Amino acid sequence: RMIIIKSQQEIDIMRESGKVTAYILSELKNLIRPGISTKDIDDFVEATILKYRMIPSFKGYNGYPASACVSVNEEVVHGIPSPKKILREGDIVSVDVGTTYKGYVSDAARTYPVGKIGEEAQRLITVTEQSFFEGLKFCRAGFRLSDISAAIQQKVESEGFSVIRDFVGHGIGRAMHEEPQIPNYGKPGRGPRLVPGMVFAIEPMVNQGDYEVRVLENNWTVVTVDGKLSAHYENTVVITDGEPDLLTLE
Ligand code: MF3
Ligand code: CO
């Protein structure tokens, strides 16, 4: 049980992978509109990863059947793409993408508006992204792991939203999920001290209502218990001896 420190060569490979993940998330802004299916999103994600001769990290992971997770409205994470699930004006949709290159994984997610959305839905998306950047302020050598968690929770709750407890961020490298687990809540000043070469997937999952979630019958899709909206924002981040290095920013 240890945090694997990456060499500069390993980080260079992860950067190549991260560029493709970021490019896909950026292009999805143009693709996502009323009338497309969640499978259309997955098709684009998979085709683009393969075009760059990389590997969709999620496909086959614990039997997961697609290249992207596409989660609509009250779906929090791990939505399974379907040609029958059609996006409608006013929906919000979270897309999570993992790309493997030369054995190294990058992992990132965004939540998109579908057409014109409500003010509170937009505020949820904005606060979720902002909470990531609050956490990022502590992604520096010398801080403790839970300083990141506490900063994310503080931002989310100060805006009246709630942080998912059942799913967390994670170390990332040769495996999609490495040590440590990175909750999006907790007291500051706990856990390992950060050192250069650590690589983390920081991923706040934020609910409009209560933080409680349940898993659907398909054994994957996580939804809010109260049926209210949820948003997700994730990047792969390298701890350096200076500014944090974001590998998946478009
Ligand atoms: N980004 C997700 C995570 O960090 C990816 C897991 S989806 C799976 O856990 F399908 F691959 F399991
Ligand atoms: Co992740």
PDB file of C-alpha atoms and ligand atoms in Angstrom:
ATOM      1  CA  ARG A   1       0.000   0.000   0.000  1.00  0.00           C
ATOM      2  CA  MET A   2       2.081   2.890  -1.259  1.00  0.00           C
ATOM      3  CA  ILE A   3       1.972   5.930  -3.512  1.00  0.00           C
ATOM      4  CA  ILE A   4       3.987   5.296  -6.681  1.00  0.00           C
ATOM      5  CA  ILE A   5       6.221   8.235  -7.633  1.00  0.00           C
ATOM      6  CA  LYS A   6       6.537   8.737 -11.416  1.00  0.00           C
ATOM      7  CA  SER A   7       9.753   9.599 -13.242  1.00  0.00           C
ATOM      8  CA  GLN A   8       9.962  12.426 -15.784  1.00  0.00           C
ATOM      9  CA  GLN A   9       9.821   9.839 -18.605  1.00  0.00           C
ATOM     10  CA  GLU A  10       6.640   8.333 -17.180  1.00  0.00           C
ATOM     11  CA  ILE A  11       5.070  11.782 -16.800  1.00  0.00           C
ATOM     12  CA  ASP A  12       5.962  12.587 -20.425  1.00  0.00           C
ATOM     13  CA  ILE A  13       4.032   9.494 -21.553  1.00  0.00           C
ATOM     14  CA  MET A  14       1.063  10.392 -19.338  1.00  0.00           C
ATOM     15  CA  ARG A  15       1.114  13.889 -20.846  1.00  0.00           C
ATOM     16  CA  GLU A  16       0.673  12.415 -24.347  1.00  0.00           C
ATOM     17  CA  SER A  17      -2.261  10.355 -23.117  1.00  0.00           C
ATOM     18  CA  GLY A  18      -3.693  13.365 -21.275  1.00  0.00           C
ATOM     19  CA  LYS A  19      -3.611  15.487 -24.431  1.00  0.00           C
ATOM     20  CA  VAL A  20      -5.923  13.055 -26.208  1.00  0.00           C
ATOM     21  CA  THR A  21      -8.275  12.859 -23.219  1.00  0.00           C
ATOM     22  CA  ALA A  22      -8.390  16.673 -23.053  1.00  0.00           C
ATOM     23  CA  TYR A  23      -8.929  17.036 -26.801  1.00  0.00           C
ATOM     24  CA  ILE A  24     -11.908  14.652 -26.643  1.00  0.00           C
ATOM     25  CA  LEU A  25     -13.505  16.531 -23.755  1.00  0.00           C
ATOM     26  CA  SER A  26     -13.031  19.791 -25.618  1.00  0.00           C
ATOM     27  CA  GLU A  27     -14.573  18.472 -28.852  1.00  0.00           C
ATOM     28  CA  LEU A  28     -17.583  17.122 -26.951  1.00  0.00           C
ATOM     29  CA  LYS A  29     -18.738  20.714 -26.414  1.00  0.00           C
ATOM     30  CA  ASN A  30     -19.567  20.829 -30.134  1.00  0.00           C
ATOM     31  CA  LEU A  31     -21.080  17.339 -30.341  1.00  0.00           C
ATOM     32  CA  ILE A  32     -23.396  17.532 -27.335  1.00  0.00           C
ATOM     33  CA  ARG A  33     -26.834  18.917 -28.232  1.00  0.00           C
ATOM     34  CA  PRO A  34     -30.491  17.874 -27.968  1.00  0.00           C
ATOM     35  CA  GLY A  35     -31.299  14.740 -29.996  1.00  0.00           C
ATOM     36  CA  ILE A  36     -28.012  12.851 -29.768  1.00  0.00           C
ATOM     37  CA  SER A  37     -27.789   9.625 -27.750  1.00  0.00           C
ATOM     38  CA  THR A  38     -25.337   8.817 -24.986  1.00  0.00           C
ATOM     39  CA  LYS A  39     -24.040   6.086 -27.306  1.00  0.00           C
ATOM     40  CA  ASP A  40     -23.190   8.760 -29.909  1.00  0.00           C
ATOM     41  CA  ILE A  41     -20.920  10.310 -27.262  1.00  0.00           C
ATOM     42  CA  ASP A  42     -19.273   6.965 -26.533  1.00  0.00           C
ATOM     43  CA  ASP A  43     -18.763   6.312 -30.262  1.00  0.00           C
ATOM     44  CA  PHE A  44     -16.945   9.625 -30.647  1.00  0.00           C
ATOM     45  CA  VAL A  45     -14.789   9.009 -27.562  1.00  0.00           C
ATOM     46  CA  GLU A  46     -13.797   5.515 -28.660  1.00  0.00           C
ATOM     47  CA  ALA A  47     -13.140   6.451 -32.304  1.00  0.00           C
ATOM     48  CA  THR A  48     -10.937   9.381 -31.286  1.00  0.00           C
ATOM     49  CA  ILE A  49      -8.856   7.351 -28.814  1.00  0.00           C
ATOM     50  CA  LEU A  50      -8.336   4.649 -31.460  1.00  0.00           C
ATOM     51  CA  LYS A  51      -7.495   7.258 -34.123  1.00  0.00           C
ATOM     52  CA  TYR A  52      -4.542   8.321 -31.973  1.00  0.00           C
ATOM     53  CA  ARG A  53      -3.586   4.626 -31.579  1.00  0.00           C
ATOM     54  CA  MET A  54      -4.280   4.670 -27.886  1.00  0.00           C
ATOM     55  CA  ILE A  55      -6.483   2.409 -25.754  1.00  0.00           C
ATOM     56  CA  PRO A  56      -9.826   3.215 -24.052  1.00  0.00           C
ATOM     57  CA  SER A  57      -8.920   2.560 -20.395  1.00  0.00           C
ATOM     58  CA  PHE A  58     -12.473   1.931 -19.218  1.00  0.00           C
ATOM     59  CA  LYS A  59     -13.503  -0.694 -21.801  1.00  0.00           C
ATOM     60  CA  GLY A  60     -13.400  -4.085 -20.085  1.00  0.00           C
ATOM     61  CA  TYR A  61     -12.334  -2.594 -16.749  1.00  0.00           C
ATOM     62  CA  ASN A  62     -14.144  -4.855 -14.246  1.00  0.00           C
ATOM     63  CA  GLY A  63     -16.355  -5.752 -17.230  1.00  0.00           C
ATOM     64  CA  TYR A  64     -17.377  -2.152 -18.009  1.00  0.00           C
ATOM     65  CA  PRO A  65     -18.894  -2.304 -21.537  1.00  0.00           C
ATOM     66  CA  ALA A  66     -17.970   1.102 -23.054  1.00  0.00           C
ATOM     67  CA  SER A  67     -15.137   3.596 -23.573  1.00  0.00           C
ATOM     68  CA  ALA A  68     -16.816   6.515 -21.798  1.00  0.00           C
ATOM     69  CA  CYS A  69     -19.073   6.883 -18.795  1.00  0.00           C
ATOM     70  CA  VAL A  70     -22.012   9.113 -19.781  1.00  0.00           C
ATOM     71  CA  SER A  71     -24.205  10.164 -16.861  1.00  0.00           C
ATOM     72  CA  VAL A  72     -27.352  12.276 -17.382  1.00  0.00           C
ATOM     73  CA  ASN A  73     -29.024  14.536 -14.769  1.00  0.00           C
ATOM     74  CA  GLU A  74     -29.481  12.510 -11.534  1.00  0.00           C
ATOM     75  CA  GLU A  75     -26.892  10.001 -12.708  1.00  0.00           C
ATOM     76  CA  VAL A  76     -23.689  10.738 -10.775  1.00  0.00           C
ATOM     77  CA  VAL A  77     -21.065   8.548 -12.473  1.00  0.00           C
ATOM     78  CA  HIS A  78     -20.692   5.299 -14.467  1.00  0.00           C
ATOM     79  CA  GLY A  79     -23.682   5.907 -16.742  1.00  0.00           C
ATOM     80  CA  ILE A  80     -23.591   3.218 -19.453  1.00  0.00           C
ATOM     81  CA  PRO A  81     -23.988   4.693 -22.959  1.00  0.00           C
ATOM     82  CA  SER A  82     -27.125   3.594 -24.809  1.00  0.00           C
ATOM     83  CA  PRO A  83     -28.569   4.395 -28.255  1.00  0.00           C
ATOM     84  CA  LYS A  84     -31.966   4.631 -26.521  1.00  0.00           C
ATOM     85  CA  LYS A  85     -30.909   7.356 -24.115  1.00  0.00           C
ATOM     86  CA  ILE A  86     -31.494  10.592 -26.040  1.00  0.00           C
ATOM     87  CA  LEU A  87     -30.356  13.941 -24.634  1.00  0.00           C
ATOM     88  CA  ARG A  88     -33.017  16.624 -24.340  1.00  0.00           C
ATOM     89  CA  GLU A  89     -32.839  20.392 -24.025  1.00  0.00           C
ATOM     90  CA  GLY A  90     -32.231  21.325 -20.381  1.00  0.00           C
ATOM     91  CA  ASP A  91     -30.402  18.110 -19.432  1.00  0.00           C
ATOM     92  CA  ILE A  92     -26.901  18.091 -18.008  1.00  0.00           C
ATOM     93  CA  VAL A  93     -24.539  15.276 -19.017  1.00  0.00           C
ATOM     94  CA  SER A  94     -21.290  14.178 -17.371  1.00  0.00           C
ATOM     95  CA  VAL A  95     -18.722  12.450 -19.574  1.00  0.00           C
ATOM     96  CA  ASP A  96     -15.753  10.605 -18.057  1.00  0.00           C
ATOM     97  CA  VAL A  97     -12.902   9.464 -20.343  1.00  0.00           C
ATOM     98  CA  GLY A  98      -9.809   7.334 -19.677  1.00  0.00           C
ATOM     99  CA  THR A  99      -7.015   6.903 -22.228  1.00  0.00           C
ATOM    100  CA  THR A 100      -4.112   4.468 -21.976  1.00  0.00           C
ATOM    101  CA  TYR A 101      -0.848   5.129 -23.866  1.00  0.00           C
ATOM    102  CA  LYS A 102       2.255   2.948 -23.548  1.00  0.00           C
ATOM    103  CA  GLY A 103       0.698   1.423 -20.460  1.00  0.00           C
ATOM    104  CA  TYR A 104      -0.095   4.701 -18.675  1.00  0.00           C
ATOM    105  CA  VAL A 105      -3.573   6.060 -17.981  1.00  0.00           C
ATOM    106  CA  SER A 106      -5.027   9.582 -18.008  1.00  0.00           C
ATOM    107  CA  ASP A 107      -8.505  10.145 -16.589  1.00  0.00           C
ATOM    108  CA  ALA A 108     -10.740  13.230 -16.798  1.00  0.00           C
ATOM    109  CA  ALA A 109     -14.401  14.246 -16.761  1.00  0.00           C
ATOM    110  CA  ARG A 110     -16.607  17.251 -17.494  1.00  0.00           C
ATOM    111  CA  THR A 111     -20.315  18.048 -17.138  1.00  0.00           C
ATOM    112  CA  TYR A 112     -21.951  19.722 -20.160  1.00  0.00           C
ATOM    113  CA  PRO A 113     -25.211  21.592 -20.626  1.00  0.00           C
ATOM    114  CA  VAL A 114     -27.576  20.231 -23.302  1.00  0.00           C
ATOM    115  CA  GLY A 115     -28.931  23.289 -25.094  1.00  0.00           C
ATOM    116  CA  LYS A 116     -30.299  25.913 -22.741  1.00  0.00           C
ATOM    117  CA  ILE A 117     -30.328  24.769 -19.104  1.00  0.00           C
ATOM    118  CA  GLY A 118     -31.712  26.146 -15.848  1.00  0.00           C
ATOM    119  CA  GLU A 119     -29.831  28.615 -13.694  1.00  0.00           C
ATOM    120  CA  GLU A 120     -29.389  26.212 -10.768  1.00  0.00           C
ATOM    121  CA  ALA A 121     -28.150  23.451 -13.080  1.00  0.00           C
ATOM    122  CA  GLN A 122     -25.554  25.835 -14.484  1.00  0.00           C
ATOM    123  CA  ARG A 123     -24.531  26.920 -10.995  1.00  0.00           C
ATOM    124  CA  LEU A 124     -24.043  23.248 -10.033  1.00  0.00           C
ATOM    125  CA  ILE A 125     -21.725  22.716 -13.014  1.00  0.00           C
ATOM    126  CA  THR A 126     -19.777  25.906 -12.273  1.00  0.00           C
ATOM    127  CA  VAL A 127     -19.348  25.222  -8.544  1.00  0.00           C
ATOM    128  CA  THR A 128     -18.205  21.647  -9.235  1.00  0.00           C
ATOM    129  CA  GLU A 129     -15.469  22.946 -11.543  1.00  0.00           C
ATOM    130  CA  GLN A 130     -14.553  25.715  -9.091  1.00  0.00           C
ATOM    131  CA  SER A 131     -14.268  23.188  -6.254  1.00  0.00           C
ATOM    132  CA  PHE A 132     -11.654  21.274  -8.277  1.00  0.00           C
ATOM    133  CA  PHE A 133      -9.612  24.455  -8.619  1.00  0.00           C
ATOM    134  CA  GLU A 134      -9.935  25.127  -4.864  1.00  0.00           C
ATOM    135  CA  GLY A 135      -8.494  21.653  -4.249  1.00  0.00           C
ATOM    136  CA  LEU A 136      -5.794  22.306  -6.853  1.00  0.00           C
ATOM    137  CA  LYS A 137      -4.402  25.138  -4.688  1.00  0.00           C
ATOM    138  CA  PHE A 138      -3.205  22.414  -2.301  1.00  0.00           C
ATOM    139  CA  CYS A 139      -1.750  20.112  -5.009  1.00  0.00           C
ATOM    140  CA  ARG A 140       1.768  21.234  -4.121  1.00  0.00           C
ATOM    141  CA  ALA A 141       4.716  19.578  -2.421  1.00  0.00           C
ATOM    142  CA  GLY A 142       4.546  20.029   1.340  1.00  0.00           C
ATOM    143  CA  PHE A 143       0.766  20.048   1.767  1.00  0.00           C
ATOM    144  CA  ARG A 144      -1.034  16.999   3.183  1.00  0.00           C
ATOM    145  CA  LEU A 145      -3.416  14.909   1.070  1.00  0.00           C
ATOM    146  CA  SER A 146      -6.542  15.870   3.005  1.00  0.00           C
ATOM    147  CA  ASP A 147      -5.832  19.574   2.493  1.00  0.00           C
ATOM    148  CA  ILE A 148      -7.092  18.961  -1.073  1.00  0.00           C
ATOM    149  CA  SER A 149     -10.196  17.151   0.195  1.00  0.00           C
ATOM    150  CA  ALA A 150     -11.067  19.817   2.745  1.00  0.00           C
ATOM    151  CA  ALA A 151     -10.743  22.660   0.219  1.00  0.00           C
ATOM    152  CA  ILE A 152     -13.110  20.925  -2.212  1.00  0.00           C
ATOM    153  CA  GLN A 153     -15.692  20.217   0.486  1.00  0.00           C
ATOM    154  CA  GLN A 154     -15.505  23.763   1.838  1.00  0.00           C
ATOM    155  CA  LYS A 155     -16.252  25.279  -1.596  1.00  0.00           C
ATOM    156  CA  VAL A 156     -19.079  22.869  -2.421  1.00  0.00           C
ATOM    157  CA  GLU A 157     -20.863  23.214   0.920  1.00  0.00           C
ATOM    158  CA  SER A 158     -20.438  26.990   1.061  1.00  0.00           C
ATOM    159  CA  GLU A 159     -22.514  27.062  -2.145  1.00  0.00           C
ATOM    160  CA  GLY A 160     -25.237  24.871  -0.630  1.00  0.00           C
ATOM    161  CA  PHE A 161     -24.415  21.681  -2.539  1.00  0.00           C
ATOM    162  CA  SER A 162     -23.162  18.325  -1.223  1.00  0.00           C
ATOM    163  CA  VAL A 163     -20.134  16.109  -1.844  1.00  0.00           C
ATOM    164  CA  ILE A 164     -20.501  12.405  -2.711  1.00  0.00           C
ATOM    165  CA  ARG A 165     -19.006  10.181  -0.008  1.00  0.00           C
ATOM    166  CA  ASP A 166     -19.122   6.777  -1.740  1.00  0.00           C
ATOM    167  CA  PHE A 167     -16.738   7.588  -4.622  1.00  0.00           C
ATOM    168  CA  VAL A 168     -13.370   9.330  -4.428  1.00  0.00           C
ATOM    169  CA  GLY A 169     -10.407  10.530  -6.486  1.00  0.00           C
ATOM    170  CA  HIS A 170      -7.304   8.373  -6.746  1.00  0.00           C
ATOM    171  CA  GLY A 171      -3.656   7.994  -7.617  1.00  0.00           C
ATOM    172  CA  ILE A 172      -3.134   7.124 -11.288  1.00  0.00           C
ATOM    173  CA  GLY A 173      -0.330   5.723 -13.455  1.00  0.00           C
ATOM    174  CA  ARG A 174       0.097   2.216 -14.851  1.00  0.00           C
ATOM    175  CA  ALA A 175      -3.170   1.429 -13.102  1.00  0.00           C
ATOM    176  CA  MET A 176      -6.234   3.657 -13.404  1.00  0.00           C
ATOM    177  CA  HIS A 177      -6.747   3.359  -9.646  1.00  0.00           C
ATOM    178  CA  GLU A 178      -3.592   3.547  -7.543  1.00  0.00           C
ATOM    179  CA  GLU A 179      -3.031   4.645  -3.965  1.00  0.00           C
ATOM    180  CA  PRO A 180      -3.977   6.975  -2.433  1.00  0.00           C
ATOM    181  CA  GLN A 181      -7.755   7.347  -2.305  1.00  0.00           C
ATOM    182  CA  ILE A 182      -8.627  11.054  -2.432  1.00  0.00           C
ATOM    183  CA  PRO A 183     -11.990  11.868  -0.823  1.00  0.00           C
ATOM    184  CA  ASN A 184     -13.649  15.154  -1.738  1.00  0.00           C
ATOM    185  CA  TYR A 185     -14.408  15.788   1.940  1.00  0.00           C
ATOM    186  CA  GLY A 186     -12.578  15.655   5.260  1.00  0.00           C
ATOM    187  CA  LYS A 187     -10.527  17.601   7.769  1.00  0.00           C
ATOM    188  CA  PRO A 188      -7.339  19.305   6.548  1.00  0.00           C
ATOM    189  CA  GLY A 189      -3.864  18.326   7.759  1.00  0.00           C
ATOM    190  CA  ARG A 190      -4.245  14.544   7.498  1.00  0.00           C
ATOM    191  CA  GLY A 191      -2.730  11.835   5.348  1.00  0.00           C
ATOM    192  CA  PRO A 192       0.542  11.642   3.429  1.00  0.00           C
ATOM    193  CA  ARG A 193       2.592  14.726   2.654  1.00  0.00           C
ATOM    194  CA  LEU A 194       2.681  15.525  -1.090  1.00  0.00           C
ATOM    195  CA  VAL A 195       5.957  15.137  -2.971  1.00  0.00           C
ATOM    196  CA  PRO A 196       6.952  15.781  -6.618  1.00  0.00           C
ATOM    197  CA  GLY A 197       6.142  12.901  -8.979  1.00  0.00           C
ATOM    198  CA  MET A 198       2.859  11.935  -7.360  1.00  0.00           C
ATOM    199  CA  VAL A 199       0.059  11.848  -9.959  1.00  0.00           C
ATOM    200  CA  PHE A 200      -3.564  12.164  -8.876  1.00  0.00           C
ATOM    201  CA  ALA A 201      -6.990  12.050 -10.505  1.00  0.00           C
ATOM    202  CA  ILE A 202      -8.844  14.718  -8.522  1.00  0.00           C
ATOM    203  CA  GLU A 203     -12.570  14.383  -9.178  1.00  0.00           C
ATOM    204  CA  PRO A 204     -15.259  16.184  -7.212  1.00  0.00           C
ATOM    205  CA  MET A 205     -18.712  14.633  -7.672  1.00  0.00           C
ATOM    206  CA  VAL A 206     -21.280  17.146  -6.434  1.00  0.00           C
ATOM    207  CA  ASN A 207     -25.008  16.843  -5.772  1.00  0.00           C
ATOM    208  CA  GLN A 208     -27.624  19.552  -5.869  1.00  0.00           C
ATOM    209  CA  GLY A 209     -29.475  17.854  -2.973  1.00  0.00           C
ATOM    210  CA  ASP A 210     -28.363  15.181  -0.499  1.00  0.00           C
ATOM    211  CA  TYR A 211     -25.067  13.328  -0.981  1.00  0.00           C
ATOM    212  CA  GLU A 212     -26.683   9.883  -0.765  1.00  0.00           C
ATOM    213  CA  VAL A 213     -26.432   7.701  -3.866  1.00  0.00           C
ATOM    214  CA  ARG A 214     -27.467   4.205  -4.983  1.00  0.00           C
ATOM    215  CA  VAL A 215     -26.419   1.889  -7.800  1.00  0.00           C
ATOM    216  CA  LEU A 216     -28.931   0.871 -10.498  1.00  0.00           C
ATOM    217  CA  GLU A 217     -29.815  -2.743 -11.438  1.00  0.00           C
ATOM    218  CA  ASN A 218     -27.137  -2.711 -14.160  1.00  0.00           C
ATOM    219  CA  ASN A 219     -24.627  -2.746 -11.262  1.00  0.00           C
ATOM    220  CA  TRP A 220     -22.816   0.317 -12.642  1.00  0.00           C
ATOM    221  CA  THR A 221     -24.857   3.475 -12.884  1.00  0.00           C
ATOM    222  CA  VAL A 222     -24.746   5.565  -9.716  1.00  0.00           C
ATOM    223  CA  VAL A 223     -27.743   7.875  -9.154  1.00  0.00           C
ATOM    224  CA  THR A 224     -28.772  10.347  -6.473  1.00  0.00           C
ATOM    225  CA  VAL A 225     -31.288   8.915  -4.003  1.00  0.00           C
ATOM    226  CA  ASP A 226     -33.359  12.125  -4.038  1.00  0.00           C
ATOM    227  CA  GLY A 227     -33.417  12.300  -7.858  1.00  0.00           C
ATOM    228  CA  LYS A 228     -31.799  15.736  -7.944  1.00  0.00           C
ATOM    229  CA  LEU A 229     -28.955  16.666 -10.293  1.00  0.00           C
ATOM    230  CA  SER A 230     -25.279  15.718  -9.954  1.00  0.00           C
ATOM    231  CA  ALA A 231     -22.129  17.055 -11.664  1.00  0.00           C
ATOM    232  CA  HIS A 232     -18.552  15.776 -12.072  1.00  0.00           C
ATOM    233  CA  TYR A 233     -15.244  17.478 -12.898  1.00  0.00           C
ATOM    234  CA  GLU A 234     -11.955  15.572 -13.052  1.00  0.00           C
ATOM    235  CA  ASN A 235      -8.365  16.111 -14.172  1.00  0.00           C
ATOM    236  CA  THR A 236      -5.133  14.134 -13.950  1.00  0.00           C
ATOM    237  CA  VAL A 237      -2.680  16.271 -11.966  1.00  0.00           C
ATOM    238  CA  VAL A 238       1.087  15.941 -11.340  1.00  0.00           C
ATOM    239  CA  ILE A 239       2.615  17.230  -8.103  1.00  0.00           C
ATOM    240  CA  THR A 240       5.845  19.102  -8.982  1.00  0.00           C
ATOM    241  CA  ASP A 241       8.277  21.268  -7.044  1.00  0.00           C
ATOM    242  CA  GLY A 242       6.234  24.282  -8.185  1.00  0.00           C
ATOM    243  CA  GLU A 243       2.819  24.732  -9.768  1.00  0.00           C
ATOM    244  CA  PRO A 244       0.649  21.611 -10.190  1.00  0.00           C
ATOM    245  CA  ASP A 245       0.873  20.224 -13.736  1.00  0.00           C
ATOM    246  CA  LEU A 246      -2.536  19.488 -15.295  1.00  0.00           C
ATOM    247  CA  LEU A 247      -2.279  16.755 -17.915  1.00  0.00           C
ATOM    248  CA  THR A 248      -5.901  16.840 -19.104  1.00  0.00           C
ATOM    249  CA  LEU A 249      -6.752  20.515 -19.412  1.00  0.00           C
ATOM    250  CA  GLU A 250      -8.042  21.510 -22.856  1.00  0.00           C
TER     251      GLU A 250
HETATM  252  N1  MF3 B   1     -13.033   7.980 -13.990  1.00  0.00           N
HETATM  253  C1  MF3 B   1     -13.613   6.814 -13.385  1.00  0.00           C
HETATM  254  C2  MF3 B   1     -12.903   6.596 -12.076  1.00  0.00           C
HETATM  255  O1  MF3 B   1     -12.060   7.364 -11.760  1.00  0.00           O
HETATM  256  C3  MF3 B   1     -13.523   5.693 -14.320  1.00  0.00           C
HETATM  257  C4  MF3 B   1     -14.038   4.401 -13.853  1.00  0.00           C
HETATM  258  S1  MF3 B   1     -15.239   3.872 -14.903  1.00  0.00           S
HETATM  259  C5  MF3 B   1     -14.905   2.285 -15.283  1.00  0.00           C
HETATM  260  O2  MF3 B   1     -13.174   5.701 -11.324  1.00  0.00           O
HETATM  261  F1  MF3 B   1     -15.801   1.911 -16.023  1.00  0.00           F
HETATM  262  F2  MF3 B   1     -13.785   2.190 -15.877  1.00  0.00           F
HETATM  263  F3  MF3 B   1     -14.852   1.572 -14.159  1.00  0.00           F
HETATM  264 CO    CO B   2     -11.083   8.888 -11.911  1.00  0.00          CO
END
